[in-house]
mmCIF file with all atom_site columns, C-alpha atoms and ligand atoms in Angstrom:
data_model
loop_
_atom_site.group_PDB
_atom_site.id
_atom_site.type_symbol
_atom_site.label_atom_id
_atom_site.label_alt_id
_atom_site.label_comp_id
_atom_site.label_asym_id
_atom_site.label_entity_id
_atom_site.label_seq_id
_atom_site.pdbx_PDB_ins_code
_atom_site.Cartn_x
_atom_site.Cartn_y
_atom_site.Cartn_z
_atom_site.occupancy
_atom_site.B_iso_or_equiv
_atom_site.pdbx_formal_charge
_atom_site.auth_seq_id
_atom_site.auth_comp_id
_atom_site.auth_asym_id
_atom_site.auth_atom_id
_atom_site.pdbx_PDB_model_num
ATOM   1   C  CA  . MET A 1 1   ? -64.255 86.608  -122.213 1.00 0.00 ? 1   MET A CA  1
ATOM   2   C  CA  . ASP A 1 2   ? -65.924 90.040  -123.336 1.00 0.00 ? 2   ASP A CA  1
ATOM   3   C  CA  . ARG A 1 3   ? -68.972 90.032  -125.115 1.00 0.00 ? 3   ARG A CA  1
ATOM   4   C  CA  . LYS A 1 4   ? -69.385 92.348  -128.703 1.00 0.00 ? 4   LYS A CA  1
ATOM   5   C  CA  . LEU A 1 5   ? -70.888 93.280  -131.295 1.00 0.00 ? 5   LEU A CA  1
ATOM   6   C  CA  . SER A 1 6   ? -70.504 94.012  -134.489 1.00 0.00 ? 6   SER A CA  1
ATOM   7   C  CA  . PRO A 1 7   ? -73.343 95.655  -136.481 1.00 0.00 ? 7   PRO A CA  1
ATOM   8   C  CA  . SER A 1 8   ? -73.278 93.908  -140.474 1.00 0.00 ? 8   SER A CA  1
ATOM   9   C  CA  . MET A 1 9   ? -73.109 96.803  -142.881 1.00 0.00 ? 9   MET A CA  1
ATOM   10  C  CA  . MET A 1 10  ? -73.831 95.144  -145.563 1.00 0.00 ? 10  MET A CA  1
ATOM   11  C  CA  . CYS A 1 11  ? -77.631 95.763  -143.510 1.00 0.00 ? 11  CYS A CA  1
ATOM   12  C  CA  . VAL A 1 12  ? -77.501 98.780  -143.345 1.00 0.00 ? 12  VAL A CA  1
ATOM   13  C  CA  . ASP A 1 13  ? -79.758 101.455 -144.721 1.00 0.00 ? 13  ASP A CA  1
ATOM   14  C  CA  . TYR A 1 14  ? -77.565 103.527 -147.159 1.00 0.00 ? 14  TYR A CA  1
ATOM   15  C  CA  . MET A 1 15  ? -80.182 106.247 -146.878 1.00 0.00 ? 15  MET A CA  1
ATOM   16  C  CA  . SER A 1 16  ? -79.206 106.870 -143.437 1.00 0.00 ? 16  SER A CA  1
ATOM   17  C  CA  . LEU A 1 17  ? -75.434 105.909 -143.139 1.00 0.00 ? 17  LEU A CA  1
ATOM   18  C  CA  . GLY A 1 18  ? -74.232 108.333 -141.252 1.00 0.00 ? 18  GLY A CA  1
ATOM   19  C  CA  . LYS A 1 19  ? -77.166 108.749 -138.192 1.00 0.00 ? 19  LYS A CA  1
ATOM   20  C  CA  . THR A 1 20  ? -76.687 104.884 -138.240 1.00 0.00 ? 20  THR A CA  1
ATOM   21  C  CA  . LEU A 1 21  ? -72.814 105.652 -137.373 1.00 0.00 ? 21  LEU A CA  1
ATOM   22  C  CA  . GLU A 1 22  ? -73.091 108.346 -134.590 1.00 0.00 ? 22  GLU A CA  1
ATOM   23  C  CA  . THR A 1 23  ? -75.779 106.013 -133.197 1.00 0.00 ? 23  THR A CA  1
ATOM   24  C  CA  . PHE A 1 24  ? -73.524 102.593 -133.398 1.00 0.00 ? 24  PHE A CA  1
ATOM   25  C  CA  . ALA A 1 25  ? -70.485 105.592 -132.219 1.00 0.00 ? 25  ALA A CA  1
ATOM   26  C  CA  . LEU A 1 26  ? -72.130 106.628 -129.019 1.00 0.00 ? 26  LEU A CA  1
ATOM   27  C  CA  . GLN A 1 27  ? -73.572 103.259 -128.013 1.00 0.00 ? 27  GLN A CA  1
ATOM   28  C  CA  . GLY A 1 28  ? -70.470 102.445 -127.967 1.00 0.00 ? 28  GLY A CA  1
ATOM   29  C  CA  . ILE A 1 29  ? -70.169 99.373  -130.932 1.00 0.00 ? 29  ILE A CA  1
ATOM   30  C  CA  . SER A 1 30  ? -67.534 97.551  -130.971 1.00 0.00 ? 30  SER A CA  1
ATOM   31  C  CA  . PHE A 1 31  ? -66.438 96.293  -134.550 1.00 0.00 ? 31  PHE A CA  1
ATOM   32  C  CA  . LEU A 1 32  ? -67.994 97.094  -137.804 1.00 0.00 ? 32  LEU A CA  1
ATOM   33  C  CA  . HIS A 1 33  ? -68.073 93.914  -139.872 1.00 0.00 ? 33  HIS A CA  1
ATOM   34  C  CA  . MET A 1 34  ? -67.330 94.906  -143.885 1.00 0.00 ? 34  MET A CA  1
ATOM   35  C  CA  . ASP A 1 35  ? -68.994 91.998  -146.107 1.00 0.00 ? 35  ASP A CA  1
ATOM   36  C  CA  . VAL A 1 36  ? -66.813 91.567  -148.578 1.00 0.00 ? 36  VAL A CA  1
ATOM   37  C  CA  . MET A 1 37  ? -68.384 89.277  -151.259 1.00 0.00 ? 37  MET A CA  1
ATOM   38  C  CA  . ASP A 1 38  ? -66.835 89.194  -154.940 1.00 0.00 ? 38  ASP A CA  1
ATOM   39  C  CA  . GLY A 1 39  ? -69.402 86.616  -157.234 1.00 0.00 ? 39  GLY A CA  1
ATOM   40  C  CA  . ARG A 1 40  ? -66.763 84.040  -157.291 1.00 0.00 ? 40  ARG A CA  1
ATOM   41  C  CA  . PHE A 1 41  ? -66.661 82.150  -153.785 1.00 0.00 ? 41  PHE A CA  1
ATOM   42  C  CA  . VAL A 1 42  ? -70.529 82.975  -152.797 1.00 0.00 ? 42  VAL A CA  1
ATOM   43  C  CA  . PRO A 1 43  ? -73.271 83.472  -154.914 1.00 0.00 ? 43  PRO A CA  1
ATOM   44  C  CA  . ASN A 1 44  ? -73.162 87.609  -154.956 1.00 0.00 ? 44  ASN A CA  1
ATOM   45  C  CA  . PHE A 1 45  ? -71.394 90.847  -154.406 1.00 0.00 ? 45  PHE A CA  1
ATOM   46  C  CA  . ALA A 1 46  ? -70.888 93.675  -151.605 1.00 0.00 ? 46  ALA A CA  1
ATOM   47  C  CA  . LEU A 1 47  ? -68.259 95.921  -150.038 1.00 0.00 ? 47  LEU A CA  1
ATOM   48  C  CA  . GLY A 1 48  ? -65.953 96.862  -152.355 1.00 0.00 ? 48  GLY A CA  1
ATOM   49  C  CA  . THR A 1 49  ? -62.813 97.837  -151.313 1.00 0.00 ? 49  THR A CA  1
ATOM   50  C  CA  . ASP A 1 50  ? -63.700 102.367 -151.574 1.00 0.00 ? 50  ASP A CA  1
ATOM   51  C  CA  . PHE A 1 51  ? -66.305 101.087 -149.120 1.00 0.00 ? 51  PHE A CA  1
ATOM   52  C  CA  . CYS A 1 52  ? -64.517 100.461 -146.820 1.00 0.00 ? 52  CYS A CA  1
ATOM   53  C  CA  . ARG A 1 53  ? -62.142 102.309 -146.806 1.00 0.00 ? 53  ARG A CA  1
ATOM   54  C  CA  . LYS A 1 54  ? -64.647 105.691 -146.518 1.00 0.00 ? 54  LYS A CA  1
ATOM   55  C  CA  . ILE A 1 55  ? -66.067 103.838 -144.136 1.00 0.00 ? 55  ILE A CA  1
ATOM   56  C  CA  . ARG A 1 56  ? -62.747 103.579 -141.876 1.00 0.00 ? 56  ARG A CA  1
ATOM   57  C  CA  . LYS A 1 57  ? -62.478 107.620 -142.950 1.00 0.00 ? 57  LYS A CA  1
ATOM   58  C  CA  . ALA A 1 58  ? -66.358 108.403 -141.141 1.00 0.00 ? 58  ALA A CA  1
ATOM   59  C  CA  . CYS A 1 59  ? -65.429 107.065 -138.207 1.00 0.00 ? 59  CYS A CA  1
ATOM   60  C  CA  . THR A 1 60  ? -63.499 105.448 -135.527 1.00 0.00 ? 60  THR A CA  1
ATOM   61  C  CA  . ILE A 1 61  ? -64.885 102.168 -135.232 1.00 0.00 ? 61  ILE A CA  1
ATOM   62  C  CA  . PRO A 1 62  ? -62.007 99.469  -135.896 1.00 0.00 ? 62  PRO A CA  1
ATOM   63  C  CA  . LEU A 1 63  ? -63.738 97.240  -138.885 1.00 0.00 ? 63  LEU A CA  1
ATOM   64  C  CA  . ASP A 1 64  ? -64.358 93.731  -138.980 1.00 0.00 ? 64  ASP A CA  1
ATOM   65  C  CA  . LEU A 1 65  ? -63.500 92.928  -142.548 1.00 0.00 ? 65  LEU A CA  1
ATOM   66  C  CA  . HIS A 1 66  ? -64.861 89.432  -143.732 1.00 0.00 ? 66  HIS A CA  1
ATOM   67  C  CA  . LEU A 1 67  ? -63.206 88.571  -147.173 1.00 0.00 ? 67  LEU A CA  1
ATOM   68  C  CA  . MET A 1 68  ? -65.856 85.994  -148.682 1.00 0.00 ? 68  MET A CA  1
ATOM   69  C  CA  . VAL A 1 69  ? -63.584 85.906  -151.733 1.00 0.00 ? 69  VAL A CA  1
ATOM   70  C  CA  . GLU A 1 70  ? -61.353 83.387  -153.253 1.00 0.00 ? 70  GLU A CA  1
ATOM   71  C  CA  . ARG A 1 71  ? -57.847 83.902  -153.452 1.00 0.00 ? 71  ARG A CA  1
ATOM   72  C  CA  . PRO A 1 72  ? -57.500 86.251  -150.441 1.00 0.00 ? 72  PRO A CA  1
ATOM   73  C  CA  . GLU A 1 73  ? -53.768 86.188  -150.393 1.00 0.00 ? 73  GLU A CA  1
ATOM   74  C  CA  . GLU A 1 74  ? -53.558 88.040  -153.372 1.00 0.00 ? 74  GLU A CA  1
ATOM   75  C  CA  . LYS A 1 75  ? -56.165 90.951  -152.475 1.00 0.00 ? 75  LYS A CA  1
ATOM   76  C  CA  . LEU A 1 76  ? -55.866 91.168  -148.395 1.00 0.00 ? 76  LEU A CA  1
ATOM   77  C  CA  . ASP A 1 77  ? -53.690 94.415  -149.712 1.00 0.00 ? 77  ASP A CA  1
ATOM   78  C  CA  . TRP A 1 78  ? -56.275 96.496  -151.615 1.00 0.00 ? 78  TRP A CA  1
ATOM   79  C  CA  . PHE A 1 79  ? -57.956 96.268  -147.596 1.00 0.00 ? 79  PHE A CA  1
ATOM   80  C  CA  . ALA A 1 80  ? -55.264 97.698  -146.211 1.00 0.00 ? 80  ALA A CA  1
ATOM   81  C  CA  . PRO A 1 81  ? -55.710 96.075  -142.903 1.00 0.00 ? 81  PRO A CA  1
ATOM   82  C  CA  . GLN A 1 82  ? -55.274 99.077  -139.583 1.00 0.00 ? 82  GLN A CA  1
ATOM   83  C  CA  . GLU A 1 83  ? -53.832 98.071  -136.341 1.00 0.00 ? 83  GLU A CA  1
ATOM   84  C  CA  . GLY A 1 84  ? -56.813 96.340  -134.338 1.00 0.00 ? 84  GLY A CA  1
ATOM   85  C  CA  . GLU A 1 85  ? -58.872 95.876  -136.517 1.00 0.00 ? 85  GLU A CA  1
ATOM   86  C  CA  . ILE A 1 86  ? -60.228 92.521  -137.614 1.00 0.00 ? 86  ILE A CA  1
ATOM   87  C  CA  . VAL A 1 87  ? -59.706 89.983  -140.465 1.00 0.00 ? 87  VAL A CA  1
ATOM   88  C  CA  . SER A 1 88  ? -61.795 87.053  -141.458 1.00 0.00 ? 88  SER A CA  1
ATOM   89  C  CA  . VAL A 1 89  ? -59.504 84.341  -144.924 1.00 0.00 ? 89  VAL A CA  1
ATOM   90  C  CA  . HIS A 1 90  ? -62.123 81.748  -145.787 1.00 0.00 ? 90  HIS A CA  1
ATOM   91  C  CA  . TRP A 1 91  ? -60.387 78.371  -144.740 1.00 0.00 ? 91  TRP A CA  1
ATOM   92  C  CA  . GLU A 1 92  ? -61.927 77.330  -147.895 1.00 0.00 ? 92  GLU A CA  1
ATOM   93  C  CA  . SER A 1 93  ? -60.817 80.198  -149.865 1.00 0.00 ? 93  SER A CA  1
ATOM   94  C  CA  . THR A 1 94  ? -57.025 80.141  -150.410 1.00 0.00 ? 94  THR A CA  1
ATOM   95  C  CA  . ASN A 1 95  ? -54.187 76.602  -150.527 1.00 0.00 ? 95  ASN A CA  1
ATOM   96  C  CA  . HIS A 1 96  ? -51.407 79.393  -148.437 1.00 0.00 ? 96  HIS A CA  1
ATOM   97  C  CA  . MET A 1 97  ? -53.921 79.930  -144.419 1.00 0.00 ? 97  MET A CA  1
ATOM   98  C  CA  . GLN A 1 98  ? -50.615 79.979  -142.854 1.00 0.00 ? 98  GLN A CA  1
ATOM   99  C  CA  . ARG A 1 99  ? -48.611 82.584  -144.431 1.00 0.00 ? 99  ARG A CA  1
ATOM   100 C  CA  . LEU A 1 100 ? -52.142 84.695  -144.983 1.00 0.00 ? 100 LEU A CA  1
ATOM   101 C  CA  . LEU A 1 101 ? -52.390 85.167  -141.514 1.00 0.00 ? 101 LEU A CA  1
ATOM   102 C  CA  . THR A 1 102 ? -48.859 85.526  -140.697 1.00 0.00 ? 102 THR A CA  1
ATOM   103 C  CA  . GLN A 1 103 ? -49.221 88.410  -143.459 1.00 0.00 ? 103 GLN A CA  1
ATOM   104 C  CA  . ILE A 1 104 ? -53.290 90.068  -141.993 1.00 0.00 ? 104 ILE A CA  1
ATOM   105 C  CA  . ARG A 1 105 ? -50.489 89.437  -138.072 1.00 0.00 ? 105 ARG A CA  1
ATOM   106 C  CA  . GLY A 1 106 ? -48.052 91.525  -140.304 1.00 0.00 ? 106 GLY A CA  1
ATOM   107 C  CA  . TYR A 1 107 ? -50.416 94.737  -140.441 1.00 0.00 ? 107 TYR A CA  1
ATOM   108 C  CA  . GLY A 1 108 ? -51.172 94.696  -137.340 1.00 0.00 ? 108 GLY A CA  1
ATOM   109 C  CA  . ALA A 1 109 ? -54.374 92.877  -137.260 1.00 0.00 ? 109 ALA A CA  1
ATOM   110 C  CA  . LYS A 1 110 ? -55.712 90.297  -136.175 1.00 0.00 ? 110 LYS A CA  1
ATOM   111 C  CA  . ALA A 1 111 ? -56.064 87.738  -137.627 1.00 0.00 ? 111 ALA A CA  1
ATOM   112 C  CA  . PHE A 1 112 ? -59.893 85.529  -137.734 1.00 0.00 ? 112 PHE A CA  1
ATOM   113 C  CA  . VAL A 1 113 ? -60.007 82.054  -139.876 1.00 0.00 ? 113 VAL A CA  1
ATOM   114 C  CA  . ALA A 1 114 ? -63.632 81.936  -141.000 1.00 0.00 ? 114 ALA A CA  1
ATOM   115 C  CA  . LEU A 1 115 ? -65.738 78.351  -141.246 1.00 0.00 ? 115 LEU A CA  1
ATOM   116 C  CA  . ASN A 1 116 ? -68.200 77.319  -143.126 1.00 0.00 ? 116 ASN A CA  1
ATOM   117 C  CA  . PRO A 1 117 ? -71.052 75.367  -141.475 1.00 0.00 ? 117 PRO A CA  1
ATOM   118 C  CA  . ALA A 1 118 ? -69.729 72.449  -143.375 1.00 0.00 ? 118 ALA A CA  1
ATOM   119 C  CA  . THR A 1 119 ? -65.454 72.608  -142.293 1.00 0.00 ? 119 THR A CA  1
ATOM   120 C  CA  . PRO A 1 120 ? -64.793 70.630  -139.177 1.00 0.00 ? 120 PRO A CA  1
ATOM   121 C  CA  . PHE A 1 121 ? -62.790 73.359  -137.386 1.00 0.00 ? 121 PHE A CA  1
ATOM   122 C  CA  . THR A 1 122 ? -60.103 70.333  -136.743 1.00 0.00 ? 122 THR A CA  1
ATOM   123 C  CA  . VAL A 1 123 ? -58.675 72.615  -140.035 1.00 0.00 ? 123 VAL A CA  1
ATOM   124 C  CA  . LEU A 1 124 ? -56.820 74.922  -137.216 1.00 0.00 ? 124 LEU A CA  1
ATOM   125 C  CA  . ASP A 1 125 ? -54.774 71.056  -135.649 1.00 0.00 ? 125 ASP A CA  1
ATOM   126 C  CA  . TYR A 1 126 ? -51.710 73.233  -136.518 1.00 0.00 ? 126 TYR A CA  1
ATOM   127 C  CA  . LEU A 1 127 ? -52.674 77.074  -136.634 1.00 0.00 ? 127 LEU A CA  1
ATOM   128 C  CA  . LEU A 1 128 ? -53.284 77.463  -133.610 1.00 0.00 ? 128 LEU A CA  1
ATOM   129 C  CA  . ASP A 1 129 ? -49.808 80.025  -133.087 1.00 0.00 ? 129 ASP A CA  1
ATOM   130 C  CA  . VAL A 1 130 ? -51.033 81.892  -135.833 1.00 0.00 ? 130 VAL A CA  1
ATOM   131 C  CA  . ILE A 1 131 ? -54.993 82.817  -135.286 1.00 0.00 ? 131 ILE A CA  1
ATOM   132 C  CA  . ASP A 1 132 ? -56.769 85.216  -133.186 1.00 0.00 ? 132 ASP A CA  1
ATOM   133 C  CA  . GLY A 1 133 ? -60.174 84.450  -133.538 1.00 0.00 ? 133 GLY A CA  1
ATOM   134 C  CA  . VAL A 1 134 ? -62.077 82.124  -135.461 1.00 0.00 ? 134 VAL A CA  1
ATOM   135 C  CA  . LEU A 1 135 ? -65.160 82.867  -137.619 1.00 0.00 ? 135 LEU A CA  1
ATOM   136 C  CA  . VAL A 1 136 ? -68.201 80.180  -137.249 1.00 0.00 ? 136 VAL A CA  1
ATOM   137 C  CA  . MET A 1 137 ? -70.397 80.869  -140.143 1.00 0.00 ? 137 MET A CA  1
ATOM   138 C  CA  . THR A 1 138 ? -74.191 80.279  -139.060 1.00 0.00 ? 138 THR A CA  1
ATOM   139 C  CA  . VAL A 1 139 ? -75.369 80.553  -142.616 1.00 0.00 ? 139 VAL A CA  1
ATOM   140 C  CA  . ASN A 1 140 ? -74.098 79.596  -145.372 1.00 0.00 ? 140 ASN A CA  1
ATOM   141 C  CA  . PRO A 1 141 ? -72.203 82.678  -146.747 1.00 0.00 ? 141 PRO A CA  1
ATOM   142 C  CA  . GLY A 1 142 ? -73.588 85.330  -148.868 1.00 0.00 ? 142 GLY A CA  1
ATOM   143 C  CA  . PHE A 1 143 ? -77.073 86.727  -147.589 1.00 0.00 ? 143 PHE A CA  1
ATOM   144 C  CA  . ALA A 1 144 ? -78.400 88.230  -145.275 1.00 0.00 ? 144 ALA A CA  1
ATOM   145 C  CA  . GLY A 1 145 ? -81.643 86.860  -143.967 1.00 0.00 ? 145 GLY A CA  1
ATOM   146 C  CA  . GLN A 1 146 ? -81.150 83.528  -143.546 1.00 0.00 ? 146 GLN A CA  1
ATOM   147 C  CA  . LYS A 1 147 ? -82.387 81.233  -141.064 1.00 0.00 ? 147 LYS A CA  1
ATOM   148 C  CA  . LEU A 1 148 ? -79.482 79.611  -138.652 1.00 0.00 ? 148 LEU A CA  1
ATOM   149 C  CA  . VAL A 1 149 ? -77.486 76.247  -139.777 1.00 0.00 ? 149 VAL A CA  1
ATOM   150 C  CA  . PRO A 1 150 ? -78.761 74.145  -136.487 1.00 0.00 ? 150 PRO A CA  1
ATOM   151 C  CA  . SER A 1 151 ? -75.796 72.278  -136.142 1.00 0.00 ? 151 SER A CA  1
ATOM   152 C  CA  . THR A 1 152 ? -73.755 75.095  -135.995 1.00 0.00 ? 152 THR A CA  1
ATOM   153 C  CA  . LEU A 1 153 ? -75.175 75.747  -132.341 1.00 0.00 ? 153 LEU A CA  1
ATOM   154 C  CA  . ARG A 1 154 ? -72.849 72.329  -131.301 1.00 0.00 ? 154 ARG A CA  1
ATOM   155 C  CA  . LYS A 1 155 ? -69.955 73.561  -133.483 1.00 0.00 ? 155 LYS A CA  1
ATOM   156 C  CA  . ILE A 1 156 ? -69.424 76.548  -131.328 1.00 0.00 ? 156 ILE A CA  1
ATOM   157 C  CA  . THR A 1 157 ? -69.267 73.898  -128.113 1.00 0.00 ? 157 THR A CA  1
ATOM   158 C  CA  . ASP A 1 158 ? -67.121 72.260  -129.663 1.00 0.00 ? 158 ASP A CA  1
ATOM   159 C  CA  . LEU A 1 159 ? -64.709 74.482  -131.147 1.00 0.00 ? 159 LEU A CA  1
ATOM   160 C  CA  . ARG A 1 160 ? -64.630 76.540  -127.977 1.00 0.00 ? 160 ARG A CA  1
ATOM   161 C  CA  . ALA A 1 161 ? -63.843 73.309  -125.725 1.00 0.00 ? 161 ALA A CA  1
ATOM   162 C  CA  . TYR A 1 162 ? -61.507 72.173  -128.267 1.00 0.00 ? 162 TYR A CA  1
ATOM   163 C  CA  . LEU A 1 163 ? -59.532 75.803  -127.937 1.00 0.00 ? 163 LEU A CA  1
ATOM   164 C  CA  . ASP A 1 164 ? -59.728 75.773  -124.960 1.00 0.00 ? 164 ASP A CA  1
ATOM   165 C  CA  . THR A 1 165 ? -57.977 71.828  -124.358 1.00 0.00 ? 165 THR A CA  1
ATOM   166 C  CA  . ASN A 1 166 ? -55.268 72.940  -127.027 1.00 0.00 ? 166 ASN A CA  1
ATOM   167 C  CA  . GLY A 1 167 ? -54.251 76.477  -124.902 1.00 0.00 ? 167 GLY A CA  1
ATOM   168 C  CA  . ARG A 1 168 ? -56.239 79.026  -126.428 1.00 0.00 ? 168 ARG A CA  1
ATOM   169 C  CA  . LYS A 1 169 ? -58.447 79.700  -124.012 1.00 0.00 ? 169 LYS A CA  1
ATOM   170 C  CA  . ASP A 1 170 ? -57.659 83.709  -125.096 1.00 0.00 ? 170 ASP A CA  1
ATOM   171 C  CA  . CYS A 1 171 ? -59.037 82.985  -128.668 1.00 0.00 ? 171 CYS A CA  1
ATOM   172 C  CA  . GLU A 1 172 ? -61.857 84.476  -129.661 1.00 0.00 ? 172 GLU A CA  1
ATOM   173 C  CA  . ILE A 1 173 ? -65.287 82.924  -131.573 1.00 0.00 ? 173 ILE A CA  1
ATOM   174 C  CA  . GLU A 1 174 ? -66.987 85.094  -133.511 1.00 0.00 ? 174 GLU A CA  1
ATOM   175 C  CA  . VAL A 1 175 ? -70.600 83.742  -135.370 1.00 0.00 ? 175 VAL A CA  1
ATOM   176 C  CA  . ASP A 1 176 ? -72.019 85.908  -138.208 1.00 0.00 ? 176 ASP A CA  1
ATOM   177 C  CA  . GLY A 1 177 ? -75.763 84.295  -139.262 1.00 0.00 ? 177 GLY A CA  1
ATOM   178 C  CA  . ASN A 1 178 ? -78.619 84.437  -137.926 1.00 0.00 ? 178 ASN A CA  1
ATOM   179 C  CA  . VAL A 1 179 ? -77.813 86.308  -134.809 1.00 0.00 ? 179 VAL A CA  1
ATOM   180 C  CA  . SER A 1 180 ? -81.112 86.800  -134.500 1.00 0.00 ? 180 SER A CA  1
ATOM   181 C  CA  . PHE A 1 181 ? -82.916 87.915  -130.402 1.00 0.00 ? 181 PHE A CA  1
ATOM   182 C  CA  . GLU A 1 182 ? -84.125 84.190  -129.979 1.00 0.00 ? 182 GLU A CA  1
ATOM   183 C  CA  . ASN A 1 183 ? -80.920 82.944  -131.116 1.00 0.00 ? 183 ASN A CA  1
ATOM   184 C  CA  . ILE A 1 184 ? -78.222 85.165  -129.474 1.00 0.00 ? 184 ILE A CA  1
ATOM   185 C  CA  . PRO A 1 185 ? -79.008 83.061  -125.578 1.00 0.00 ? 185 PRO A CA  1
ATOM   186 C  CA  . LYS A 1 186 ? -77.765 79.720  -127.510 1.00 0.00 ? 186 LYS A CA  1
ATOM   187 C  CA  . MET A 1 187 ? -74.379 81.291  -129.119 1.00 0.00 ? 187 MET A CA  1
ATOM   188 C  CA  . ARG A 1 188 ? -73.714 82.969  -126.265 1.00 0.00 ? 188 ARG A CA  1
ATOM   189 C  CA  . ASP A 1 189 ? -74.118 79.412  -124.316 1.00 0.00 ? 189 ASP A CA  1
ATOM   190 C  CA  . ALA A 1 190 ? -72.410 77.540  -126.432 1.00 0.00 ? 190 ALA A CA  1
ATOM   191 C  CA  . GLY A 1 191 ? -68.862 79.813  -126.196 1.00 0.00 ? 191 GLY A CA  1
ATOM   192 C  CA  . ALA A 1 192 ? -69.306 82.725  -129.122 1.00 0.00 ? 192 ALA A CA  1
ATOM   193 C  CA  . ASN A 1 193 ? -67.866 86.303  -127.775 1.00 0.00 ? 193 ASN A CA  1
ATOM   194 C  CA  . ILE A 1 194 ? -67.775 88.120  -131.190 1.00 0.00 ? 194 ILE A CA  1
ATOM   195 C  CA  . PHE A 1 195 ? -71.581 87.966  -132.461 1.00 0.00 ? 195 PHE A CA  1
ATOM   196 C  CA  . VAL A 1 196 ? -72.355 89.762  -135.808 1.00 0.00 ? 196 VAL A CA  1
ATOM   197 C  CA  . GLY A 1 197 ? -76.413 91.355  -135.726 1.00 0.00 ? 197 GLY A CA  1
ATOM   198 C  CA  . GLY A 1 198 ? -77.519 91.866  -139.203 1.00 0.00 ? 198 GLY A CA  1
ATOM   199 C  CA  . THR A 1 199 ? -81.718 91.575  -140.298 1.00 0.00 ? 199 THR A CA  1
ATOM   200 C  CA  . SER A 1 200 ? -82.560 89.418  -137.259 1.00 0.00 ? 200 SER A CA  1
ATOM   201 C  CA  . SER A 1 201 ? -81.555 91.732  -134.308 1.00 0.00 ? 201 SER A CA  1
ATOM   202 C  CA  . VAL A 1 202 ? -79.386 95.456  -134.728 1.00 0.00 ? 202 VAL A CA  1
ATOM   203 C  CA  . PHE A 1 203 ? -81.072 95.764  -138.384 1.00 0.00 ? 203 PHE A CA  1
ATOM   204 C  CA  . HIS A 1 204 ? -84.530 94.165  -137.588 1.00 0.00 ? 204 HIS A CA  1
ATOM   205 C  CA  . SER A 1 205 ? -87.331 96.626  -138.480 1.00 0.00 ? 205 SER A CA  1
ATOM   206 C  CA  . GLY A 1 206 ? -89.587 96.254  -135.292 1.00 0.00 ? 206 GLY A CA  1
ATOM   207 C  CA  . ALA A 1 207 ? -87.560 98.431  -133.303 1.00 0.00 ? 207 ALA A CA  1
ATOM   208 C  CA  . THR A 1 208 ? -85.370 101.135 -133.989 1.00 0.00 ? 208 THR A CA  1
ATOM   209 C  CA  . LEU A 1 209 ? -81.696 100.925 -134.159 1.00 0.00 ? 209 LEU A CA  1
ATOM   210 C  CA  . GLY A 1 210 ? -81.442 102.227 -130.345 1.00 0.00 ? 210 GLY A CA  1
ATOM   211 C  CA  . GLU A 1 211 ? -84.369 100.043 -128.771 1.00 0.00 ? 211 GLU A CA  1
ATOM   212 C  CA  . ASN A 1 212 ? -82.834 96.796  -130.353 1.00 0.00 ? 212 ASN A CA  1
ATOM   213 C  CA  . ILE A 1 213 ? -78.765 97.434  -129.591 1.00 0.00 ? 213 ILE A CA  1
ATOM   214 C  CA  . ALA A 1 214 ? -80.281 98.407  -126.144 1.00 0.00 ? 214 ALA A CA  1
ATOM   215 C  CA  . ARG A 1 215 ? -82.177 94.973  -126.389 1.00 0.00 ? 215 ARG A CA  1
ATOM   216 C  CA  . ILE A 1 216 ? -79.067 92.617  -127.909 1.00 0.00 ? 216 ILE A CA  1
ATOM   217 C  CA  . LYS A 1 217 ? -76.520 94.123  -124.876 1.00 0.00 ? 217 LYS A CA  1
ATOM   218 C  CA  . GLU A 1 218 ? -78.693 93.029  -122.347 1.00 0.00 ? 218 GLU A CA  1
ATOM   219 C  CA  . LEU A 1 219 ? -78.689 89.541  -123.874 1.00 0.00 ? 219 LEU A CA  1
ATOM   220 C  CA  . LEU A 1 220 ? -74.673 90.036  -124.157 1.00 0.00 ? 220 LEU A CA  1
ATOM   221 C  CA  . GLN A 1 221 ? -74.203 90.187  -120.460 1.00 0.00 ? 221 GLN A CA  1
HETATM 222 C  C1  . DX5 B 2 .   ? -72.933 86.817  -144.569 1.00 0.00 ? 1   DX5 B C1  1
HETATM 223 C  C2  . DX5 B 2 .   ? -72.971 87.663  -144.064 1.00 0.00 ? 1   DX5 B C2  1
HETATM 224 C  C3  . DX5 B 2 .   ? -73.420 87.872  -142.984 1.00 0.00 ? 1   DX5 B C3  1
HETATM 225 C  C4  . DX5 B 2 .   ? -75.271 88.832  -143.236 1.00 0.00 ? 1   DX5 B C4  1
HETATM 226 C  C5  . DX5 B 2 .   ? -75.406 89.269  -141.656 1.00 0.00 ? 1   DX5 B C5  1
HETATM 227 O  O1  . DX5 B 2 .   ? -72.349 85.799  -145.516 1.00 0.00 ? 1   DX5 B O1  1
HETATM 228 O  O2  . DX5 B 2 .   ? -71.563 86.937  -143.695 1.00 0.00 ? 1   DX5 B O2  1
HETATM 229 O  O3  . DX5 B 2 .   ? -72.713 89.013  -142.450 1.00 0.00 ? 1   DX5 B O3  1
HETATM 230 O  O4  . DX5 B 2 .   ? -74.544 88.837  -144.242 1.00 0.00 ? 1   DX5 B O4  1
HETATM 231 O  O5  . DX5 B 2 .   ? -76.683 88.507  -141.547 1.00 0.00 ? 1   DX5 B O5  1
HETATM 232 P  P1  . DX5 B 2 .   ? -77.888 88.324  -141.379 1.00 0.00 ? 1   DX5 B P1  1
HETATM 233 O  O6  . DX5 B 2 .   ? -78.066 88.292  -139.686 1.00 0.00 ? 1   DX5 B O6  1
HETATM 234 O  O7  . DX5 B 2 .   ? -79.949 89.048  -141.559 1.00 0.00 ? 1   DX5 B O7  1
HETATM 235 O  O8  . DX5 B 2 .   ? -77.817 87.105  -140.764 1.00 0.00 ? 1   DX5 B O8  1
HETATM 236 ZN ZN1 . ZN  B 3 .   ? -70.079 88.388  -141.810 1.00 0.00 ? 2   ZN  B ZN1 1
#
């Protein structure tokens, strides 16, 4: 499965947003990770509907919508998901996951279930026919700049084996949180194939955006 980079847009420097999007397009970035937060599911606000729509209009890179909101089934339509985009909804945020995933696919978007670090992936047992991927949170959701929760590395390995033995070798695994230069090889070897780059890699202050992306591409070979 090819490996893809999805920069976390809540970590972007808004003063150079246009330049950043140009660089992403030139570098062949696969997705733009949009961290949507409602202040209820997570103790933070980030990236509303207007911002997502404006970014969608401003460039051709598909969105990777990460909905960290209560009752996402009531809010999905606000984002008008497009064909080829990813929509990740948290297991912990809804009582209607099966219907919600079907709704997401109805838009032609890819339906991903997001799992907090403590949530076992066995919750997917009766969803394997309606998911296109799993977003494994490698930090507790809500903020950038946190440290990896160590047990999530084992979770990625176990999840990859679980999906493969259940006939879903095609199901993608996205990792999100402290996807750093040091952690990327561990996450890659554990079986992840979509990497959300934030403050510890894509937007790392120690080098330019282009240099950081080049370094990540090396690690994703
Ligand atoms: C956290 C978000 C992540 C975060 C990543 O709730 O889902 O996408 O912004 O930032 P870093 O890479 O700094 O952990
Ligand atoms: Zn995210």
